[in-house]
Coordinates of C-alpha atoms and ligand atoms in Angstrom, one line a residue:
M1 CA -0.1 -27.8 8.1
S2 CA -0.1 -24.6 6.0
A3 CA -1.1 -21.3 7.6
Q4 CA -3.8 -21.1 5.1
A5 CA -5.4 -24.3 6.2
L6 CA -5.5 -23.0 9.8
V7 CA -7.9 -20.2 9.0
M8 CA -11.2 -20.6 7.4
A9 CA -12.0 -17.8 5.0
P10 CA -14.1 -17.5 1.8
K11 CA -12.4 -17.8 -1.6
E12 CA -10.7 -14.7 -2.9
D13 CA -11.1 -13.2 0.6
P14 CA -8.1 -10.8 1.0
W15 CA -6.8 -12.6 4.1
D16 CA -7.1 -15.9 2.4
A17 CA -5.1 -14.5 -0.6
A18 CA -2.4 -13.1 1.8
L19 CA -2.1 -16.5 3.5
R20 CA -1.8 -18.3 0.1
Q21 CA 0.9 -15.9 -1.0
F22 CA 2.7 -16.4 2.4
D23 CA 2.4 -20.2 2.1
R24 CA 3.9 -20.2 -1.4
A25 CA 7.0 -18.3 -0.2
A26 CA 7.2 -20.0 3.3
D27 CA 7.4 -23.4 1.5
H28 CA 10.9 -22.4 0.2
L29 CA 12.2 -21.7 3.7
P30 CA 13.2 -24.1 6.4
L31 CA 10.8 -22.7 9.0
K32 CA 9.7 -24.8 12.1
R33 CA 6.0 -25.2 12.2
G34 CA 5.3 -23.0 15.2
I35 CA 7.5 -20.3 13.8
R36 CA 5.7 -20.4 10.5
E37 CA 2.3 -20.1 12.2
F38 CA 3.6 -17.2 14.4
L39 CA 4.8 -15.4 11.4
A40 CA 1.5 -15.7 9.6
Y41 CA -0.8 -14.7 12.4
P42 CA -1.5 -11.0 13.4
K43 CA -0.1 -10.2 16.8
R44 CA -3.0 -8.2 18.0
E45 CA -6.3 -7.0 16.6
L46 CA -8.7 -4.2 17.8
T47 CA -12.3 -3.7 16.7
V48 CA -14.1 -0.6 17.8
H49 CA -17.7 0.6 17.4
F50 CA -17.9 4.2 18.2
P51 CA -20.5 7.1 17.9
V52 CA -20.1 10.2 15.9
K53 CA -22.3 13.3 16.2
M54 CA -23.4 14.2 12.6
D55 CA -24.2 17.7 11.3
D56 CA -28.0 17.2 11.7
D57 CA -27.4 16.4 15.4
S58 CA -28.1 12.6 14.9
V59 CA -25.6 10.1 16.2
R60 CA -24.2 7.4 13.9
I61 CA -22.2 4.3 15.0
F62 CA -19.2 3.4 13.0
T63 CA -16.9 0.4 13.1
G64 CA -13.2 0.6 12.9
Y65 CA -10.1 -1.7 13.2
R66 CA -6.4 -1.5 13.9
V67 CA -4.3 -4.6 13.4
H68 CA -0.7 -5.1 14.3
H69 CA 0.7 -8.0 12.3
S70 CA 4.3 -8.3 13.5
T71 CA 6.5 -6.4 16.0
V72 CA 9.6 -8.5 15.4
L73 CA 11.6 -6.0 13.5
G74 CA 10.4 -2.9 15.3
P75 CA 7.4 -0.6 15.8
T76 CA 4.4 -1.3 13.5
K77 CA 3.7 0.8 10.5
G78 CA 0.7 0.9 8.2
G79 CA -2.0 3.1 6.8
I80 CA -5.6 4.0 7.8
R81 CA -8.2 3.3 5.2
Y82 CA -11.7 4.9 5.0
H83 CA -13.9 2.8 2.7
Q84 CA -17.3 1.3 2.8
D85 CA -16.0 -2.2 2.1
V86 CA -13.4 -2.3 4.9
S87 CA -13.5 -5.6 6.8
L88 CA -11.4 -7.2 9.5
N89 CA -10.0 -9.7 7.0
E90 CA -9.0 -7.0 4.6
I91 CA -7.2 -5.1 7.4
R92 CA -5.5 -8.3 8.5
A93 CA -4.3 -9.0 5.0
L94 CA -3.0 -5.4 4.5
A95 CA -1.3 -5.5 7.9
M96 CA 0.5 -8.7 6.9
L97 CA 1.5 -7.2 3.6
M98 CA 3.0 -4.2 5.5
S99 CA 5.2 -6.6 7.5
W100 CA 6.7 -8.1 4.3
K101 CA 6.9 -4.7 2.6
C102 CA 8.9 -3.2 5.4
A103 CA 11.1 -6.3 5.6
V104 CA 11.8 -6.5 1.8
V105 CA 13.1 -3.0 1.6
G106 CA 15.0 -3.2 4.9
L107 CA 13.1 -0.9 7.2
P108 CA 13.1 -1.5 11.0
Y109 CA 9.3 -1.9 11.2
G110 CA 6.7 -4.5 11.5
G111 CA 3.3 -4.3 9.7
A112 CA 0.0 -2.8 10.8
K113 CA -3.2 -1.5 9.2
G114 CA -6.3 0.3 10.3
G115 CA -9.6 1.2 8.7
V116 CA -13.1 2.5 9.3
V117 CA -16.2 1.2 7.4
V118 CA -17.3 4.5 5.9
N119 CA -17.6 6.2 2.6
P120 CA -15.8 9.4 3.4
K121 CA -17.3 11.2 0.3
Q122 CA -20.7 11.0 2.0
L123 CA -19.4 13.0 5.1
S124 CA -19.0 16.7 5.5
V125 CA -15.5 18.0 6.5
N126 CA -16.8 18.5 10.1
E127 CA -18.2 14.9 10.2
L128 CA -14.9 13.5 8.8
E129 CA -12.9 15.4 11.5
H130 CA -15.2 14.2 14.3
L131 CA -15.0 10.6 13.0
T132 CA -11.2 10.8 12.7
R133 CA -10.7 12.3 16.2
R134 CA -13.0 9.7 17.8
Y135 CA -11.4 6.7 15.8
A136 CA -7.9 8.0 16.7
T137 CA -9.0 8.2 20.4
E138 CA -10.4 4.6 20.2
I139 CA -7.2 3.2 18.7
S140 CA -4.8 5.3 20.8
I141 CA -4.2 2.3 23.0
M142 CA -2.5 0.7 19.9
M143 CA -0.7 3.8 18.7
S144 CA 2.5 5.7 19.7
P145 CA 5.7 7.1 18.1
E146 CA 7.7 4.1 19.5
G147 CA 5.0 1.4 19.0
D148 CA 2.7 1.9 16.0
I149 CA 2.7 4.8 13.5
P150 CA -0.2 5.1 11.1
A151 CA -0.1 6.8 7.7
P152 CA -2.7 7.6 4.9
D153 CA -4.3 5.0 2.7
V154 CA -7.4 4.9 0.5
G155 CA -9.9 7.5 1.6
T156 CA -7.5 9.3 4.0
N157 CA -5.0 12.1 3.3
P158 CA -2.5 14.4 5.1
Q159 CA -5.4 16.4 6.7
V160 CA -6.7 13.3 8.3
M161 CA -3.2 12.5 9.6
A162 CA -3.0 16.0 11.0
W163 CA -6.3 15.4 13.0
V164 CA -5.0 12.0 14.2
M165 CA -1.7 13.6 15.3
D166 CA -3.5 16.5 17.0
T167 CA -6.0 14.2 18.8
Y168 CA -3.2 12.0 20.1
S169 CA -1.2 15.1 21.2
M170 CA -4.2 16.6 23.0
H171 CA -4.5 13.4 25.1
R172 CA -0.7 13.5 25.9
G173 CA -0.6 17.2 26.7
Y174 CA 2.3 17.9 24.3
S175 CA 2.8 17.7 20.5
T176 CA 3.8 14.2 19.2
P177 CA 4.3 14.7 15.5
S178 CA 6.1 11.3 15.1
V179 CA 2.9 9.3 15.9
V180 CA 1.8 9.5 12.3
T181 CA 3.5 10.0 8.9
G182 CA 2.1 11.4 5.7
K183 CA 1.3 14.7 7.7
P184 CA 1.3 18.1 6.0
V185 CA 4.8 19.5 5.7
A186 CA 3.7 22.5 7.9
I187 CA 3.4 20.2 11.0
G188 CA 6.4 18.0 10.5
G189 CA 5.6 16.0 7.3
S190 CA 8.4 15.1 4.9
Q191 CA 9.2 16.7 1.6
G192 CA 8.3 14.2 -1.2
R193 CA 6.0 12.1 0.9
I194 CA 2.9 12.7 -1.2
E195 CA 4.7 11.7 -4.4
A196 CA 6.7 8.9 -2.8
T197 CA 4.6 5.8 -3.6
G198 CA 4.0 6.9 -7.3
R199 CA 7.7 7.8 -7.5
G200 CA 8.7 4.3 -6.2
V201 CA 6.3 2.8 -8.8
A202 CA 8.1 4.7 -11.6
I203 CA 11.6 3.7 -10.2
V204 CA 10.8 0.0 -10.2
T205 CA 9.1 0.2 -13.6
R206 CA 12.3 1.7 -15.0
E207 CA 14.5 -0.9 -13.3
A208 CA 12.2 -3.8 -14.5
A209 CA 12.2 -2.4 -18.1
R210 CA 16.0 -2.3 -18.0
Y211 CA 16.1 -5.9 -16.7
L212 CA 13.5 -7.1 -19.3
E213 CA 15.2 -5.2 -22.1
M214 CA 12.0 -3.2 -22.7
N215 CA 12.3 0.3 -24.1
L216 CA 10.1 2.7 -22.1
T217 CA 10.2 5.4 -24.8
G218 CA 6.8 5.2 -26.3
A219 CA 5.8 2.2 -24.1
T220 CA 2.0 2.3 -23.6
V221 CA 0.7 2.4 -20.0
A222 CA -2.8 1.9 -18.6
I223 CA -3.5 3.0 -15.0
Q224 CA -6.4 1.8 -12.9
G225 CA -7.1 4.1 -10.0
F226 CA -6.0 7.7 -10.6
G227 CA -5.6 8.7 -6.9
N228 CA -2.5 9.5 -5.0
V229 CA -0.5 6.5 -6.3
G230 CA -1.9 6.3 -9.8
S231 CA -1.8 9.9 -10.7
V232 CA 1.8 10.5 -9.5
A233 CA 3.0 7.3 -11.2
A234 CA 1.3 8.5 -14.5
V235 CA 3.1 11.8 -14.4
L236 CA 6.5 10.3 -13.6
L237 CA 6.2 7.4 -16.1
A238 CA 5.3 10.0 -18.8
K239 CA 8.5 11.8 -17.8
L240 CA 10.4 8.6 -18.4
G241 CA 9.0 8.6 -22.0
C242 CA 6.0 6.3 -21.5
R243 CA 2.7 7.0 -23.3
I244 CA -0.2 7.0 -20.9
I245 CA -3.1 5.6 -22.9
A246 CA -5.8 5.0 -20.2
A247 CA -6.7 5.9 -16.7
S248 CA -9.7 5.4 -14.5
D249 CA -11.3 6.1 -11.1
T250 CA -14.6 5.2 -9.4
S251 CA -16.5 7.6 -11.6
G252 CA -15.2 6.1 -14.9
G253 CA -12.2 5.9 -17.2
V254 CA -10.7 7.5 -20.3
V255 CA -8.7 6.1 -23.2
N256 CA -6.7 7.5 -26.1
T257 CA -4.2 5.1 -27.7
R258 CA -2.3 8.1 -29.1
G259 CA -1.6 9.2 -25.5
L260 CA -3.1 11.3 -22.7
D261 CA -1.3 14.4 -21.3
A262 CA -0.7 13.2 -17.7
D263 CA -0.3 16.7 -16.2
R264 CA -3.5 17.9 -17.8
L265 CA -5.3 14.8 -16.7
V266 CA -4.2 15.5 -13.1
E267 CA -5.5 19.1 -13.4
H268 CA -8.8 17.8 -14.9
K269 CA -9.2 15.3 -12.0
N270 CA -8.4 18.0 -9.4
R271 CA -10.9 20.4 -11.0
T272 CA -13.8 17.9 -11.6
G273 CA -13.1 15.2 -9.1
S274 CA -12.7 12.5 -11.8
V275 CA -10.7 11.6 -14.9
A276 CA -14.1 11.0 -16.7
G277 CA -14.9 13.6 -19.4
F278 CA -11.3 14.5 -20.1
P279 CA -11.3 16.3 -23.4
G280 CA -9.8 14.4 -26.4
A281 CA -10.4 11.0 -24.8
D282 CA -13.0 8.3 -25.1
A283 CA -14.8 6.7 -22.2
I284 CA -13.7 3.2 -21.0
T285 CA -15.0 1.0 -18.2
N286 CA -12.7 -0.2 -15.5
T287 CA -13.1 -3.8 -16.7
A288 CA -12.2 -2.8 -20.3
L289 CA -9.2 -0.8 -19.1
L290 CA -7.7 -3.8 -17.4
E291 CA -8.0 -5.8 -20.6
L292 CA -6.6 -3.0 -22.9
P293 CA -3.5 -4.1 -24.9
C294 CA -0.6 -2.1 -23.3
D295 CA 3.1 -2.6 -22.4
V296 CA 2.7 -1.7 -18.7
L297 CA -0.5 -2.1 -16.6
V298 CA -0.5 -0.3 -13.3
P299 CA -3.4 -1.3 -11.0
S300 CA -3.4 1.4 -8.3
A301 CA -7.0 1.2 -6.9
L302 CA -7.9 -1.6 -4.7
E303 CA -7.2 -5.3 -4.1
G304 CA -8.6 -8.3 -6.1
Q305 CA -8.9 -6.5 -9.5
I306 CA -7.0 -9.1 -11.6
T307 CA -8.4 -12.6 -10.9
E308 CA -8.4 -16.0 -12.4
E309 CA -11.5 -14.9 -14.3
N310 CA -10.0 -11.9 -16.2
A311 CA -6.3 -12.8 -16.1
P312 CA -6.6 -14.7 -19.5
R313 CA -7.8 -11.5 -21.1
I314 CA -5.0 -9.2 -19.8
H315 CA -2.8 -8.1 -22.6
T316 CA 0.3 -6.5 -21.2
R317 CA 4.0 -7.4 -20.7
L318 CA 4.5 -5.9 -17.2
I319 CA 2.1 -5.4 -14.3
V320 CA 3.3 -3.0 -11.6
E321 CA 1.2 -3.3 -8.5
G322 CA 0.7 0.3 -7.3
A323 CA -2.2 -0.9 -5.2
N324 CA -2.0 -3.5 -2.4
G325 CA -3.1 -7.0 -3.5
P326 CA -4.6 -6.1 -6.9
V327 CA -3.6 -9.5 -8.4
T328 CA -5.0 -12.6 -6.7
P329 CA -2.9 -15.7 -6.2
G330 CA -5.0 -17.6 -8.8
A331 CA -4.4 -14.8 -11.3
D332 CA -0.6 -15.0 -10.6
D333 CA -0.6 -18.5 -11.9
V334 CA -2.5 -17.6 -15.1
L335 CA -0.2 -14.6 -15.7
A336 CA 3.0 -16.6 -15.1
A337 CA 1.9 -19.2 -17.6
R338 CA 1.3 -16.3 -20.1
K339 CA 4.7 -14.9 -19.4
I340 CA 3.4 -11.6 -18.0
T341 CA 5.8 -10.3 -15.4
V342 CA 4.4 -8.8 -12.1
I343 CA 6.3 -6.4 -9.9
P344 CA 4.6 -7.3 -6.5
D345 CA 3.0 -4.7 -4.3
I346 CA 5.4 -5.2 -1.4
L347 CA 8.2 -4.0 -3.7
A348 CA 6.4 -1.8 -6.3
N349 CA 4.5 0.5 -3.8
A350 CA 7.1 0.5 -1.0
G351 CA 8.1 4.1 -1.8
G352 CA 5.4 5.4 0.5
V353 CA 6.5 3.5 3.6
I354 CA 10.1 4.3 2.8
V355 CA 9.5 8.0 2.8
S356 CA 7.2 7.6 5.8
Y357 CA 10.2 6.1 7.5
F358 CA 12.3 9.1 6.5
E359 CA 9.5 11.3 7.9
W360 CA 9.5 9.5 11.2
V361 CA 13.3 9.7 11.5
Q362 CA 13.3 13.4 10.7
G363 CA 10.5 14.0 13.3
L364 CA 12.4 12.1 16.0
Q365 CA 15.6 14.0 15.3
Q366 CA 13.8 17.3 14.6
F367 CA 16.2 17.7 11.7
F368 CA 14.5 18.0 8.3
W369 CA 15.8 17.0 4.8
T370 CA 15.5 18.6 1.4
E371 CA 13.3 17.0 -1.2
E372 CA 16.5 16.1 -3.2
E373 CA 17.8 14.2 -0.1
V374 CA 14.5 12.4 0.3
N375 CA 14.3 11.4 -3.4
E376 CA 18.0 10.3 -3.6
N377 CA 17.6 8.0 -0.6
L378 CA 14.3 6.7 -1.9
E379 CA 15.9 6.0 -5.3
R380 CA 18.8 4.2 -3.7
I381 CA 16.6 1.9 -1.5
M382 CA 14.1 1.1 -4.3
A383 CA 16.8 0.2 -6.8
R384 CA 18.7 -1.8 -4.3
S385 CA 15.6 -3.7 -3.2
F386 CA 14.6 -4.4 -6.8
A387 CA 18.1 -5.9 -7.4
H388 CA 17.9 -8.1 -4.3
V389 CA 14.5 -9.5 -5.3
V390 CA 15.6 -10.2 -8.8
A391 CA 18.7 -12.0 -7.4
V392 CA 16.5 -14.2 -5.2
A393 CA 14.1 -14.9 -8.1
Q394 CA 17.1 -16.1 -10.3
E395 CA 18.6 -18.2 -7.6
R396 CA 15.3 -19.9 -6.6
R397 CA 13.7 -19.8 -10.0
V398 CA 10.5 -18.3 -8.7
A399 CA 8.3 -15.3 -9.7
W400 CA 9.2 -11.9 -8.4
R401 CA 6.3 -12.0 -5.8
T402 CA 7.5 -15.2 -4.3
A403 CA 11.1 -14.0 -4.3
A404 CA 10.1 -10.7 -2.6
L405 CA 8.2 -12.7 0.0
I406 CA 11.0 -15.2 0.6
R407 CA 13.4 -12.3 1.2
A408 CA 11.0 -10.6 3.5
I409 CA 9.8 -13.6 5.5
D410 CA 13.4 -14.8 5.8
R411 CA 14.4 -11.5 7.3
V412 CA 11.6 -11.5 9.9
A413 CA 12.2 -15.2 10.7
G414 CA 16.0 -14.5 11.1
A415 CA 15.2 -11.6 13.6
L416 CA 12.7 -13.8 15.4
Y417 CA 15.3 -16.7 15.8
T418 CA 17.8 -14.2 17.1
R419 CA 15.4 -12.6 19.6
G420 CA 14.1 -16.0 20.7
I421 CA 10.7 -16.9 22.0
Y422 CA 9.8 -15.1 25.2
P423 CA 9.9 -16.2 28.1
Ligands
NAD1 P1 -6.6 7.2 -3.3 O1 -7.9 7.1 -2.5 O2 -5.9 8.4 -3.4 O3 -6.9 6.7 -4.8 C1 -7.6 5.5 -5.1 C2 -8.1 5.7 -6.5 O4 -8.7 4.5 -7.0 C3 -9.2 6.8 -6.6 O5 -9.0 7.5 -7.8 C4 -10.5 6.0 -6.7 O6 -11.5 6.7 -7.4 C5 -10.0 4.8 -7.5 N1 -10.8 3.6 -7.5 C6 -11.3 3.0 -6.4 N2 -11.9 1.8 -6.8 C7 -11.7 1.7 -8.1 C8 -12.1 0.8 -9.1 N3 -12.8 -0.3 -8.7 N4 -11.7 1.0 -10.3 C9 -11.0 2.1 -10.7 N5 -10.6 3.0 -9.8 C10 -11.0 2.8 -8.5 O7 -5.7 6.0 -2.7 P2 -4.2 5.7 -2.9 O8 -3.5 6.3 -1.7 O9 -3.7 6.2 -4.2 O10 -4.1 4.2 -2.8 C11 -4.4 3.3 -3.9 C12 -3.8 1.9 -3.6 O11 -2.4 2.0 -3.3 C13 -4.4 1.2 -2.4 O12 -4.4 -0.2 -2.7 C14 -3.4 1.5 -1.3 O13 -3.4 0.6 -0.3 C15 -2.1 1.5 -2.1 N6 -1.0 2.2 -1.5 C16 -1.1 3.5 -1.2 C17 0.1 4.1 -0.7 C18 0.1 5.6 -0.4 O14 1.2 6.1 0.0 N7 -1.0 6.3 -0.6 C19 1.2 3.4 -0.4 C20 1.2 2.0 -0.7 C21 0.1 1.4 -1.3

């Protein structure tokens, strides 16, 4: 029985989508039934409901999660998301994706994810700090430098990681910087971490363009989600010669087919809080942005953006998944039939966890690298991983997503067979 059939979940649910993707790849591997189920299921899941004292002295109850998907390859690694739509199934799916992401690029980690159901924009800085410190305390039974190492995700940032690290350290009685990555450099963060995911997106886009014999000079790029990942990807793709023609965030989008100045767009976003209203550009909705004719489409907002419904109207050659899970399995089929290539999330956005791994290693050794060393090592791992995935795709005659998942699942399964089933 497939892992998907074992879990009842609504259609297009992120966990359902993650299981469908898993099943597609697992079908190519000679996995025993029990092993296949074990690989699909999260190892442990924690749900917490906790109080936070708000600025007006009222008390609000929040719900948070931390899920460890797999501990086969090593400690678990995965971000913490603050978003009003966070659900256990979303966190499960993202934790599973983290397992495959770490495995496909060869990191000694399993996957995890955490999240709190909250719109962080509606909290004051004080409230955000209180919420973070209480959530960190609640999940501290799941977290440690040797066991589970969180990082930023949507709605969290280096400051939030600093609070998590400080809270954990206060409980221990000594500083434990390696309990989180994506920290500010001043407290043990790594050079290059903030840019790492967007940099990785640019590296795999360059590698894919070379493979597909596509000239990036003047290639048009549309970016959905102009946050940490999308904005850095835009700046670096522009440096590679691409023409950024559209970008969006939750407050709206902008388009100019002659090109947008990526650096100025970042300045505008930092100053105003949104890309909307950028001078010299027209407004565009998020729906229209996805359907804009372009050479490269970079969804870097949230999951489930390109579905069976809108996939027939996507007009691009290459989709680079900056976000986790932006293309649903149903949409993958439509895109494949239309010869649109997808660089899957577990490869395309792995730059963040790769540099998080460097940060963790630097923290444990108390020996810090230059930004050049970080970027050179990131470049090497991203390019090597891309080549491995393409080789599997050619050998098995499958799409890059399935190839990446085959490589990742095979690696975790191999480690599991070698370790054996306890007791
Ligand atoms: P972020 O919060 O910095 O940025 C997200 C951006 O998307 C914001 O600009 C937000 O306004 C926008 N957005 C949200 N919903 C949108 C919608 N429906 N349409 C258009 N824009 C929308 O988050 P981030 O860290 O850049 O993460 C973005 C994605 O990348 C997530 O899927 C995350 O899981 C994934 N990711 C992030 C990292 C990392 O290192 N930050 C690493 C790997 C994957």
